[in-house]
PDB file of C-alpha atoms and ligand atoms in Angstrom:
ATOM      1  CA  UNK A1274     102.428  95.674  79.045  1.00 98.00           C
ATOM      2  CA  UNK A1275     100.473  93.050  80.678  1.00 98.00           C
ATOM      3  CA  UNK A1276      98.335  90.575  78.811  1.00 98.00           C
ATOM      4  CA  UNK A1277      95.650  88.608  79.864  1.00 98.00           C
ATOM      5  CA  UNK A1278      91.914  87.386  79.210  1.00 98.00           C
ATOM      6  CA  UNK A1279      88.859  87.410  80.820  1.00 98.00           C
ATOM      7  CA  UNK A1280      88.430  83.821  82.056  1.00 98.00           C
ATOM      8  CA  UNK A1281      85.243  81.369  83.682  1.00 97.00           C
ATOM      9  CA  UNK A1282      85.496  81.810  87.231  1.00 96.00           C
ATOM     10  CA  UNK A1283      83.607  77.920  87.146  1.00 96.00           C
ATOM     11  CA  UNK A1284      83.661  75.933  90.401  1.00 96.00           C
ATOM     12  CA  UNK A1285      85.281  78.630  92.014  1.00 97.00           C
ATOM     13  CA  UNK A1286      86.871  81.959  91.453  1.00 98.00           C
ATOM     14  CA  UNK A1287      90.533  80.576  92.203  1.00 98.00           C
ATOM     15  CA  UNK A1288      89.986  78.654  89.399  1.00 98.00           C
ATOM     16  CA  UNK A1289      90.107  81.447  87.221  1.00 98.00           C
ATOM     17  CA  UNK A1290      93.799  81.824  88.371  1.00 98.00           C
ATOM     18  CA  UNK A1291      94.964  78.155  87.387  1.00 98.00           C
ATOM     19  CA  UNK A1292      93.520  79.050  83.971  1.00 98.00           C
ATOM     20  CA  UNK A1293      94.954  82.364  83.237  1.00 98.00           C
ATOM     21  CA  UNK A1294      98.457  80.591  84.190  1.00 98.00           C
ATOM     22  CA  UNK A1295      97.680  77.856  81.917  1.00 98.00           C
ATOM     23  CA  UNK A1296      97.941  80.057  78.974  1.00 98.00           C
ATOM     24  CA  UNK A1297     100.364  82.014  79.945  1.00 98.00           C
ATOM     25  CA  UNK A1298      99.111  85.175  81.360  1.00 98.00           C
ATOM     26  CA  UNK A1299      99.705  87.556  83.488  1.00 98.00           C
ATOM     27  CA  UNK A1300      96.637  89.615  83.787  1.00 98.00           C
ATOM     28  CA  UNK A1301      92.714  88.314  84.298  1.00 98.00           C
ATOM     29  CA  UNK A1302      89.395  89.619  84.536  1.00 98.00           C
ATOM     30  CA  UNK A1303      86.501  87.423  85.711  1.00 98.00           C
ATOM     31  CA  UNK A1304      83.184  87.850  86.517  1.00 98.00           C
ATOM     32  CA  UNK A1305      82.220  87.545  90.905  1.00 97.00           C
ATOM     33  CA  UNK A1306      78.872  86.327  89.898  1.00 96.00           C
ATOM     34  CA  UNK A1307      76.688  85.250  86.707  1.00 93.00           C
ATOM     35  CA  UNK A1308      76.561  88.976  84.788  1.00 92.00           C
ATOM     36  CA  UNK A1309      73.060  87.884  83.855  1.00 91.00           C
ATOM     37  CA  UNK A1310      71.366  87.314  86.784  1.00 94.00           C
ATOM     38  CA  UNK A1311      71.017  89.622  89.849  1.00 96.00           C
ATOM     39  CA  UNK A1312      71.283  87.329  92.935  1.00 93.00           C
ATOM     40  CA  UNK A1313      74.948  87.762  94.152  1.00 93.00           C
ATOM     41  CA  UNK A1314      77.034  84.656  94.393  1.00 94.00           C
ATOM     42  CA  UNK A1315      78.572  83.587  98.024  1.00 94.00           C
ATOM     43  CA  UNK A1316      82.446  82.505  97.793  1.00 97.00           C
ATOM     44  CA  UNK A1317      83.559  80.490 100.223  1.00 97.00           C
ATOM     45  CA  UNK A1318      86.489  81.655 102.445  1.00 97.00           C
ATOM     46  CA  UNK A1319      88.561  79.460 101.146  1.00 97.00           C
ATOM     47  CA  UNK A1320      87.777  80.156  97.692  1.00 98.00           C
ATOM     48  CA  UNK A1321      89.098  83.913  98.134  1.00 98.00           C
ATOM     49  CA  UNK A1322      92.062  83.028 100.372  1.00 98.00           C
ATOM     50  CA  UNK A1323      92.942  81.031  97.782  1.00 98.00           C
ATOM     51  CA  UNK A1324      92.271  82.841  94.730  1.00 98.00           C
ATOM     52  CA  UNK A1325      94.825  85.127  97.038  1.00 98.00           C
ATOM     53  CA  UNK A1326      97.624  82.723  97.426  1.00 98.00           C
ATOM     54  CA  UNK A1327      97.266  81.088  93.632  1.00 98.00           C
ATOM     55  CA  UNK A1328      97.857  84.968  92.382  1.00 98.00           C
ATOM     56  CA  UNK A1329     101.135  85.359  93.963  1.00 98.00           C
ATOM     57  CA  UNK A1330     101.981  81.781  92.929  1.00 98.00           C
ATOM     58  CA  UNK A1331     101.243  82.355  89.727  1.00 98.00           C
ATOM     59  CA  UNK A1332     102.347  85.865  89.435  1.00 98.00           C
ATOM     60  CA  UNK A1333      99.627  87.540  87.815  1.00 98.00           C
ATOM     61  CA  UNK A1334      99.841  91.130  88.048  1.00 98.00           C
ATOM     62  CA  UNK A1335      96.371  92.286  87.413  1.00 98.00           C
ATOM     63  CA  UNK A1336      92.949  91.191  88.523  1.00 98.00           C
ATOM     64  CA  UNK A1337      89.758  93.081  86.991  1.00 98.00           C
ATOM     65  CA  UNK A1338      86.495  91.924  88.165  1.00 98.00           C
ATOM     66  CA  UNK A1339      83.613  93.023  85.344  1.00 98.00           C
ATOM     67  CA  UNK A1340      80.145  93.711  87.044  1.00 97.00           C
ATOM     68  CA  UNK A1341      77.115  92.194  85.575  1.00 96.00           C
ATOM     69  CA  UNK A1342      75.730  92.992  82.479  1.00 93.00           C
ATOM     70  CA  UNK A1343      72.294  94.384  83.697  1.00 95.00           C
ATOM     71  CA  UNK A1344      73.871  97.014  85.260  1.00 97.00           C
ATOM     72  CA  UNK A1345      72.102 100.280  84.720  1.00 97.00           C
ATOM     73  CA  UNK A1346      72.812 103.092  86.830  1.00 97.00           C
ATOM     74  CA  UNK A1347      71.112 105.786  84.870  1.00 97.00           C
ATOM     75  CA  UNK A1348      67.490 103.710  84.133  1.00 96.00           C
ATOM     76  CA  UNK A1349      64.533 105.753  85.000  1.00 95.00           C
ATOM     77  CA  UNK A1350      63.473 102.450  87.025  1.00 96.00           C
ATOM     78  CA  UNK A1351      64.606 103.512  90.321  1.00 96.00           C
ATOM     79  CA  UNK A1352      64.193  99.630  91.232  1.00 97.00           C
ATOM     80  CA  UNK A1353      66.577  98.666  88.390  1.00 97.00           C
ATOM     81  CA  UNK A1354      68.735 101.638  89.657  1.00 97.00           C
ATOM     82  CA  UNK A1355      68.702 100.194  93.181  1.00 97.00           C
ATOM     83  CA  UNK A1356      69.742  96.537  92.231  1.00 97.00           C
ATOM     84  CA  UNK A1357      72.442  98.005  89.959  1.00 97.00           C
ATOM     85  CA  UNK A1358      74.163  99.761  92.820  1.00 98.00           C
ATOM     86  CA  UNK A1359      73.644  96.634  94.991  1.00 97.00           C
ATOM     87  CA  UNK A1360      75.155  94.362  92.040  1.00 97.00           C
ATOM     88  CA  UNK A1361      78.000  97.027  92.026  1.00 98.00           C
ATOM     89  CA  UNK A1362      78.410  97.403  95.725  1.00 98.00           C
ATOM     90  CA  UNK A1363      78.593  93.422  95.830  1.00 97.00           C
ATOM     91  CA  UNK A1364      81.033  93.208  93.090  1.00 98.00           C
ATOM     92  CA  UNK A1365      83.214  95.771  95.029  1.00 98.00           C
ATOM     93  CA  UNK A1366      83.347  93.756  98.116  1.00 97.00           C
ATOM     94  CA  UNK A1367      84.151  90.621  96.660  1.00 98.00           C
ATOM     95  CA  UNK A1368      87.240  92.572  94.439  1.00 98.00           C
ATOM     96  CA  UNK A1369      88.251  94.141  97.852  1.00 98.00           C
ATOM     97  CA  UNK A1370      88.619  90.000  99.283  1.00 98.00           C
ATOM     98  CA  UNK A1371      90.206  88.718  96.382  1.00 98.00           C
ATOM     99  CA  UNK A1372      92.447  91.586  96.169  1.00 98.00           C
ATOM    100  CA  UNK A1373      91.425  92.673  92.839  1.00 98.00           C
ATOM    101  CA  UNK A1374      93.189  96.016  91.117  1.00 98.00           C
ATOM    102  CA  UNK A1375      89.840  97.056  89.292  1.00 98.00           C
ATOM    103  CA  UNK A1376      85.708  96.578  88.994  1.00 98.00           C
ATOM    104  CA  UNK A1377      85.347  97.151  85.642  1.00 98.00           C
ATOM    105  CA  UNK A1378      81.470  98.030  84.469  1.00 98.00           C
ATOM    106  CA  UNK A1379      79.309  99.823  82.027  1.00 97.00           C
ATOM    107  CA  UNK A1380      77.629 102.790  83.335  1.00 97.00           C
ATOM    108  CA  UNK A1381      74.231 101.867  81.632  1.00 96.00           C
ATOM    109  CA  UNK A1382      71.964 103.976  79.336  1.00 96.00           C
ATOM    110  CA  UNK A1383      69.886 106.780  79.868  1.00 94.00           C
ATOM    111  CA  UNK A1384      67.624 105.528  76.988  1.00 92.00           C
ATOM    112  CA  UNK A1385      67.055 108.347  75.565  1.00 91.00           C
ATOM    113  CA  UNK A1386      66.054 111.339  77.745  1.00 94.00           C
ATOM    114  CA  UNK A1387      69.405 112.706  77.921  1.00 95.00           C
ATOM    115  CA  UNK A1388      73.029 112.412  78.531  1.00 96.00           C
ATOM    116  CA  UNK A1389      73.095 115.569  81.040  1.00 96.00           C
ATOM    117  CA  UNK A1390      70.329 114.674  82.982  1.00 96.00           C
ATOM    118  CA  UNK A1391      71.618 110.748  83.008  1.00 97.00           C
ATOM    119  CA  UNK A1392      75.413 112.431  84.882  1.00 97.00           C
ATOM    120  CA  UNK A1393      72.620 113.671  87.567  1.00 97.00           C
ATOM    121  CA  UNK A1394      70.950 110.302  87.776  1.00 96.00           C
ATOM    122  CA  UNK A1395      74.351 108.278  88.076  1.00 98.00           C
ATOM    123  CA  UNK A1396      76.334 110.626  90.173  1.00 98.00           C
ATOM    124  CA  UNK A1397      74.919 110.036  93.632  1.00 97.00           C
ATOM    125  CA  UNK A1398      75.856 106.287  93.174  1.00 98.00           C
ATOM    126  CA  UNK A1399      79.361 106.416  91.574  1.00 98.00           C
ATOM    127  CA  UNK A1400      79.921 108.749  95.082  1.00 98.00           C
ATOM    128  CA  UNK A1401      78.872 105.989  97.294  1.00 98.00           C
ATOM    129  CA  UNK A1402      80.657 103.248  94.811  1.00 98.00           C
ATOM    130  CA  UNK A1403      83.508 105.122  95.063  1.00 98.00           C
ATOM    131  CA  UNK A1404      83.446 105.850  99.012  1.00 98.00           C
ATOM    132  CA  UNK A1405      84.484 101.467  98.601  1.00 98.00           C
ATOM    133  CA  UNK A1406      87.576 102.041  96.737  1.00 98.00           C
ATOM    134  CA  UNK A1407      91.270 101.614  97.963  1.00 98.00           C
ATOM    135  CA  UNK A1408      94.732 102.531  97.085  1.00 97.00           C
ATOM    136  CA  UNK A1409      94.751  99.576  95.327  1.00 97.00           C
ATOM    137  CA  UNK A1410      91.018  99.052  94.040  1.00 98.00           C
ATOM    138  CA  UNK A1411      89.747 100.997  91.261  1.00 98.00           C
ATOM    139  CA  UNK A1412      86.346 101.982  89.926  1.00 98.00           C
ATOM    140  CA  UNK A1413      87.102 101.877  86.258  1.00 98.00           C
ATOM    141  CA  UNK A1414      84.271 103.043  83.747  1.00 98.00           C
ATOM    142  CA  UNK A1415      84.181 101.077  80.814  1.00 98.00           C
ATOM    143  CA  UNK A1416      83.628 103.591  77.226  1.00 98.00           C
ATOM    144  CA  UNK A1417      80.705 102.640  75.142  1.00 97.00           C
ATOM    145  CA  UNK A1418      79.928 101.560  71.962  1.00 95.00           C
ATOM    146  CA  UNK A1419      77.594 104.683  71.958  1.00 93.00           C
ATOM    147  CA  UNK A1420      74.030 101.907  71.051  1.00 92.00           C
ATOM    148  CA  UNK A1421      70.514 103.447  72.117  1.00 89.00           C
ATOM    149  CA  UNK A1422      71.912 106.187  74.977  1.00 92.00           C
ATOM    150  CA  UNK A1423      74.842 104.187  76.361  1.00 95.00           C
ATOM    151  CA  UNK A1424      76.968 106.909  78.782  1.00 96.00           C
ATOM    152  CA  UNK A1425      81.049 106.747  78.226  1.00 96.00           C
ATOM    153  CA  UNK A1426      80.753 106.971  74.324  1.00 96.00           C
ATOM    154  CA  UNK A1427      83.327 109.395  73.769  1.00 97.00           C
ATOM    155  CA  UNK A1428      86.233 110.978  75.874  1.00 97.00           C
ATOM    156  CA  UNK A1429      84.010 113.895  76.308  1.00 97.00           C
ATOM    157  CA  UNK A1430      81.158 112.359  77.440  1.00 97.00           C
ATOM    158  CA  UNK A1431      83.753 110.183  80.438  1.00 98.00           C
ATOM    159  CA  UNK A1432      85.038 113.743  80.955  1.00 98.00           C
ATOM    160  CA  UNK A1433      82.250 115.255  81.864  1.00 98.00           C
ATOM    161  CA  UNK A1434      81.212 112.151  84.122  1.00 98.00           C
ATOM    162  CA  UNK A1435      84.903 112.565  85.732  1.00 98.00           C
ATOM    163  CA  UNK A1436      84.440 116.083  86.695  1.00 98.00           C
ATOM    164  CA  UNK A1437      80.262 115.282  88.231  1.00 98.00           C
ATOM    165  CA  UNK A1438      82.306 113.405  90.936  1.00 98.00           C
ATOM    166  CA  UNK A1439      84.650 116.016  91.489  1.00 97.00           C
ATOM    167  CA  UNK A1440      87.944 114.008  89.540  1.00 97.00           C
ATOM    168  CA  UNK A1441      87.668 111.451  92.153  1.00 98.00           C
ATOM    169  CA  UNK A1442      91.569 110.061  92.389  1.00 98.00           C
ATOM    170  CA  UNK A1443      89.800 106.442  92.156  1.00 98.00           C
ATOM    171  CA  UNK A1444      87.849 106.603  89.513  1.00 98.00           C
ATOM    172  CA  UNK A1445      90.048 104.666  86.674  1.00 98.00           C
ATOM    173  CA  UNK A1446      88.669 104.430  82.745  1.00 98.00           C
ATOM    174  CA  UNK A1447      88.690 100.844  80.986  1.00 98.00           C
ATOM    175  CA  UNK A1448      88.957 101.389  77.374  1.00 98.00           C
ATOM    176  CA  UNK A1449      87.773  98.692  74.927  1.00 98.00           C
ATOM    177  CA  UNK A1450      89.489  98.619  71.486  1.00 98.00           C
ATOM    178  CA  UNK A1451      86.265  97.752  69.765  1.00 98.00           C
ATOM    179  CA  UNK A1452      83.767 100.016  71.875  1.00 98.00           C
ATOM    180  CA  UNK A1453      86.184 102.805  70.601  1.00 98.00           C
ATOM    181  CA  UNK A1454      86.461 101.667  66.975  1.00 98.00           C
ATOM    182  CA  UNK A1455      82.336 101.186  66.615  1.00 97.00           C
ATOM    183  CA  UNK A1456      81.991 105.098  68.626  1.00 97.00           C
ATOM    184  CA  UNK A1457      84.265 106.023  65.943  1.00 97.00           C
ATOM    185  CA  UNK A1458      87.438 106.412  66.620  1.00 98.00           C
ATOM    186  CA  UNK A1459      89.596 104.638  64.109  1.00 98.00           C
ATOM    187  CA  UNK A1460      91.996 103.090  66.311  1.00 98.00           C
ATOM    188  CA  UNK A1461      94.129 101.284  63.636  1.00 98.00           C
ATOM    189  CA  UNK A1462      95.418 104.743  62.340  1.00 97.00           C
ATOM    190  CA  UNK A1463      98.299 105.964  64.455  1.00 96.00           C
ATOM    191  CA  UNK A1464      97.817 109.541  64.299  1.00 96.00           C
ATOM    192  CA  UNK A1465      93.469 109.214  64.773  1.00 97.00           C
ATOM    193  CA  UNK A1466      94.994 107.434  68.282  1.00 97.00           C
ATOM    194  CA  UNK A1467      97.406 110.238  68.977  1.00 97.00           C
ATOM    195  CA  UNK A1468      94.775 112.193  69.030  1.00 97.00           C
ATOM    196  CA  UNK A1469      92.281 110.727  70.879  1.00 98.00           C
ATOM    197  CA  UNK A1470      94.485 110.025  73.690  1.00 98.00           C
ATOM    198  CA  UNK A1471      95.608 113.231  73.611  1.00 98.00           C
ATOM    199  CA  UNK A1472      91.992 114.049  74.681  1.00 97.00           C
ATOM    200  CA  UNK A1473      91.883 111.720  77.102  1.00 98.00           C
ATOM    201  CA  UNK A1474      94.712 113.083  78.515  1.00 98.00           C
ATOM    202  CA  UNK A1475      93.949 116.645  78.433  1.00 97.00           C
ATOM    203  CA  UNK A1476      90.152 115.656  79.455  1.00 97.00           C
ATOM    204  CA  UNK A1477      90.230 113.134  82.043  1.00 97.00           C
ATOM    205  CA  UNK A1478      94.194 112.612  82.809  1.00 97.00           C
ATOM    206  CA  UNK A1479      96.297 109.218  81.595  1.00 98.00           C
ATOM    207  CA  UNK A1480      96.852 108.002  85.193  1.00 97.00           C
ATOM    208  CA  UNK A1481      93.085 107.339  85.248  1.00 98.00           C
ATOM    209  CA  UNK A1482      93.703 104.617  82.156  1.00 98.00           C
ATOM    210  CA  UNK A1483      93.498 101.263  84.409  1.00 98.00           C
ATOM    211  CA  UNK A1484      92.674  98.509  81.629  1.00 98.00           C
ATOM    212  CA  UNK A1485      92.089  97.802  77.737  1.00 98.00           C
ATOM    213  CA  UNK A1486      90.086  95.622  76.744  1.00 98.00           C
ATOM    214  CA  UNK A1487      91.219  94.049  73.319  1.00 98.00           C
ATOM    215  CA  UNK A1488      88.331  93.157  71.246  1.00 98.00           C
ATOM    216  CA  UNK A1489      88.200  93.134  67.291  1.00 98.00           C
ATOM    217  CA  UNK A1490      84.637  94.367  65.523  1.00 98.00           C
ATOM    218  CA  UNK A1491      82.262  92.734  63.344  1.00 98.00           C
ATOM    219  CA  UNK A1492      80.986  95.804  63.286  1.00 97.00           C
ATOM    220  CA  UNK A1493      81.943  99.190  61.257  1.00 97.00           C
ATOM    221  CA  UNK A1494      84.044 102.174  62.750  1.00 97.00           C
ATOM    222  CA  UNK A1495      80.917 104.466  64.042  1.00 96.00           C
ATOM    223  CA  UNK A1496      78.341 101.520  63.845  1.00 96.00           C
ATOM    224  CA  UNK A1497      77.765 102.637  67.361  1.00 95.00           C
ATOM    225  CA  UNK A1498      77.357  98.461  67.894  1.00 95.00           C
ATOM    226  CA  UNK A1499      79.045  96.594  69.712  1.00 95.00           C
ATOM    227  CA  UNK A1500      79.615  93.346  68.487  1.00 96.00           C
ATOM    228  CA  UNK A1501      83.359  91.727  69.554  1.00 97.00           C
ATOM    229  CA  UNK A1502      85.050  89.456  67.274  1.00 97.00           C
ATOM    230  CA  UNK A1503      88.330  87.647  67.291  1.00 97.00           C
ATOM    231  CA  UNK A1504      91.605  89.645  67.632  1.00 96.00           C
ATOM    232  CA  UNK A1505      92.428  89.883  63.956  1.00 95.00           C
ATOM    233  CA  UNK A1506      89.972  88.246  62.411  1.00 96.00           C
ATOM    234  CA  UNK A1507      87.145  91.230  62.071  1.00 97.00           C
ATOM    235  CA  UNK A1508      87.407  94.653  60.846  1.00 98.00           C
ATOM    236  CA  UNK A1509      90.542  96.233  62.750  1.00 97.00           C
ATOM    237  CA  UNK A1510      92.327  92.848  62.237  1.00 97.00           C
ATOM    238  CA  UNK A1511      96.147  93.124  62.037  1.00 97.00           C
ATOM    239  CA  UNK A1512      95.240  97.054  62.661  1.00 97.00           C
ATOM    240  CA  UNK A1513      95.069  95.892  66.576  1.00 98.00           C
ATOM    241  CA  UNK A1514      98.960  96.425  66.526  1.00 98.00           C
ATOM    242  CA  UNK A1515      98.329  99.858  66.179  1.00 97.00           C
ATOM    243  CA  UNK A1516      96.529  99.806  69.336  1.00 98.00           C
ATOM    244  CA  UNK A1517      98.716  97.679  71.138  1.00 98.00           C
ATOM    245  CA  UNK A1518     101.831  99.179  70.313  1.00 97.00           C
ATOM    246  CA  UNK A1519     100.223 102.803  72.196  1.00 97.00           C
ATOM    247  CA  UNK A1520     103.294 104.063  74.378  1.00 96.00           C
ATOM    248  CA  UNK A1521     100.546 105.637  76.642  1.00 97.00           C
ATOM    249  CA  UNK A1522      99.696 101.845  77.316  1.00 97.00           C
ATOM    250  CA  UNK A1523     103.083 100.605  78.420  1.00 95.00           C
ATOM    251  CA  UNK A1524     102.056  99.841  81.673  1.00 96.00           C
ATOM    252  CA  UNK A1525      98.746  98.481  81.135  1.00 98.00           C
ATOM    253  CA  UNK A1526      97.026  95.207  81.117  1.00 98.00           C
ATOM    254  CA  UNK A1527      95.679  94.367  77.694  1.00 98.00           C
ATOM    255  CA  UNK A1528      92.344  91.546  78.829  1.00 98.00           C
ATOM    256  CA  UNK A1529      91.339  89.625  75.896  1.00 98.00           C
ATOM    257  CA  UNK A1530      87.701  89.190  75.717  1.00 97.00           C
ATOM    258  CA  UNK A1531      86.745  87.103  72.811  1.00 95.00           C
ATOM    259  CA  UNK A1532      88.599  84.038  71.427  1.00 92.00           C
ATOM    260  CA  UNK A1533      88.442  81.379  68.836  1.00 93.00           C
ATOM    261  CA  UNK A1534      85.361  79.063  69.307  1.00 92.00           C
ATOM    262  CA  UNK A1535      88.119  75.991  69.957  1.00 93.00           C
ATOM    263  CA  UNK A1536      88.355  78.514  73.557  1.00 94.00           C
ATOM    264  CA  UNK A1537      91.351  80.271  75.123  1.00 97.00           C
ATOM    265  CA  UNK A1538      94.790  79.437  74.013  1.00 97.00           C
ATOM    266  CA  UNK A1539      98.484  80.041  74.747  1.00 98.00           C
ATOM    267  CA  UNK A1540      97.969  81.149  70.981  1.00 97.00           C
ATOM    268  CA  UNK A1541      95.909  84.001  71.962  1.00 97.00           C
ATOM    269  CA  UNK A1542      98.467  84.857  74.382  1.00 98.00           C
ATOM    270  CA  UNK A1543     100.963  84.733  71.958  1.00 98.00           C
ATOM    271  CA  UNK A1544      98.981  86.806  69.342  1.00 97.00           C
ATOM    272  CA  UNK A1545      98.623  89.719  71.923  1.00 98.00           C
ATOM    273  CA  UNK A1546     102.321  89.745  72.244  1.00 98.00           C
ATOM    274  CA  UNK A1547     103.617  89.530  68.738  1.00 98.00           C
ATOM    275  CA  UNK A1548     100.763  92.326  67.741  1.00 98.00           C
ATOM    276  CA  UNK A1549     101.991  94.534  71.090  1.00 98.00           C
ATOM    277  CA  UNK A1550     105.964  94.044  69.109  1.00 97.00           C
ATOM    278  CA  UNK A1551     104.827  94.890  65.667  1.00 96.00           C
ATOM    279  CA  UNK A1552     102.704  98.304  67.086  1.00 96.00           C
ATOM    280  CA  UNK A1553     105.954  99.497  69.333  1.00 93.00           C
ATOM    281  CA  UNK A1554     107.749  98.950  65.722  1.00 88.00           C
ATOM    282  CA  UNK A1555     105.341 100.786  63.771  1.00 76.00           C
ATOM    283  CA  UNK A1556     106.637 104.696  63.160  1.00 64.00           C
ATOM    284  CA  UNK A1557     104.868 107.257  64.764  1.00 61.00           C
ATOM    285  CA  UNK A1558     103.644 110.543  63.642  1.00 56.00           C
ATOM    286  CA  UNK A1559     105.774 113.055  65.677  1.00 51.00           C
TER     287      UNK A1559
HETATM  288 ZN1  LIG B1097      82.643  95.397  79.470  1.00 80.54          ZN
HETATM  289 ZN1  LIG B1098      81.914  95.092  74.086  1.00 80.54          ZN
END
């Protein structure tokens, strides 16, 4: 496993290289622009060719780039449609120069006229979005919480998604432990994991499992809100391990996404690790 956090991309995206090495990680997500504003930020050459070189240097493994936050491919605005794709399409490009392994994002929500009809809405776009991807950059859907119509808020829901674009090889799935735990899947208990990756497997296929996002929840299992806290210090707590510990996420980078208010640690680090040894301990139902 690969661990990491999602870290400022400040004064220039390399930057967020020197300070995923500074705690010790080996994976890092970062935002290519401000996720709340639309206008697209312009790197500087130098700033990817060196984000580039710094990666090697540093050896980090993995490099997700999360799209904005107003992203909502399935509003009923077709101008907030249009600027979604164009956030996305920009976010793509500027993965592709950096040589990033994933654009992580939230499909959006249909707001309530209907998940079906929301697949048709999206569809069209995740084609084109997808037409940008590589051997070696993903499109990775992000599951929801499952708050007011979000799309991805259960393994059936990214199934059906996954088969609209025909089980595009490039489409990758970016599971968050708290999104699952407040959609209601208690992913503390080893066999309510089994399970649900089982699903996934059966449903969308474990190669398309990119990225995990390690969150804790303030939040209660099927609150259907998503509100991150600390990694053991809200409701899953020392639970995470559980998570963690997943042999179908060996190979995966595990991006921290919230941390103490003191900011990002080696300690956080550190915590990832010793809760990844105590899950692999942990017996497993057979
Ligand atoms: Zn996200
Ligand atoms: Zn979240």
């Amino acid at each position: 496993m690969l661990f990491g956090a999602h870290v400022s991309a400040a004064g220039g995206i390399s930057n967020a290289i020197d300070r995923i090495e500074a705690i010790g990680g080996n994976a890092v997500q970062v935002f290519t622009q401000s996720p709340r504003m639309w206008k697209p930020t312009q790197h500087a050459p130098e700033e990817l060719e060196r984000f580039r070189v710094r990666r090697r240097e540093a050896r980090v493994r993995h490099v997700s780039c999360h799209a904005l936050y107003l992203v909502n491919l399935a509003s009923r605005d077709r101008e907030i449609r249009s600027k979604s794709f164009d956030a996305l399409q920009a976010t793509m490009e500027t993965a592709r120069e950096i040589g990033a392994d994933a654009v992580v994002f939230h499909v959006g929500s249909h707001l309530g006229y209907g998940f079906d009809d929301a697949v048709k809405v999206v569809a069209p776009a995740l084609r084109a979005l997808l037409e940008l991807t590589t051997d070696e950059l993903w499109l990775c859907v992000e599951n929801a919480a499952g708050a007011g119509g979000t799309i991805g808020r259960s393994v059936a829901e990214l199934a059906v998604l996954c088969d609209s674009l025909d089980g595009h090889p490039r489409l990758g799935v970016c599971l968050d432990s708290c999104h699952w735990w407040a959609s209601g899947i208690d992913v503390t208990d080893a066999e309510t994991l089994d399970q649900a990756l089982k699903e996934l497997e059966t449903g969308l296929g474990l190669e398309r499992l990119r990225v995990l996002h390690i969150n804790d929840s303030k939040t209660p299992l099927g609150s259907n809100r998503d509100r991150h806290d600390v990694v053991a210090r809200g409701l899953l707590g020392n639970g995470l391990a559980t998570f963690l510990g997943h042999p179908a996420f060996r190979e995966l980078p595990a991006v921290l996404e919230t941390w103490p208010e003191d900011g990002l640690s080696p300690a956080d680090m550190n915590l990832l690790r010793t809760l990844h040894r105590r899950g692999r301990r942990r017996k497993r139902p057979s």
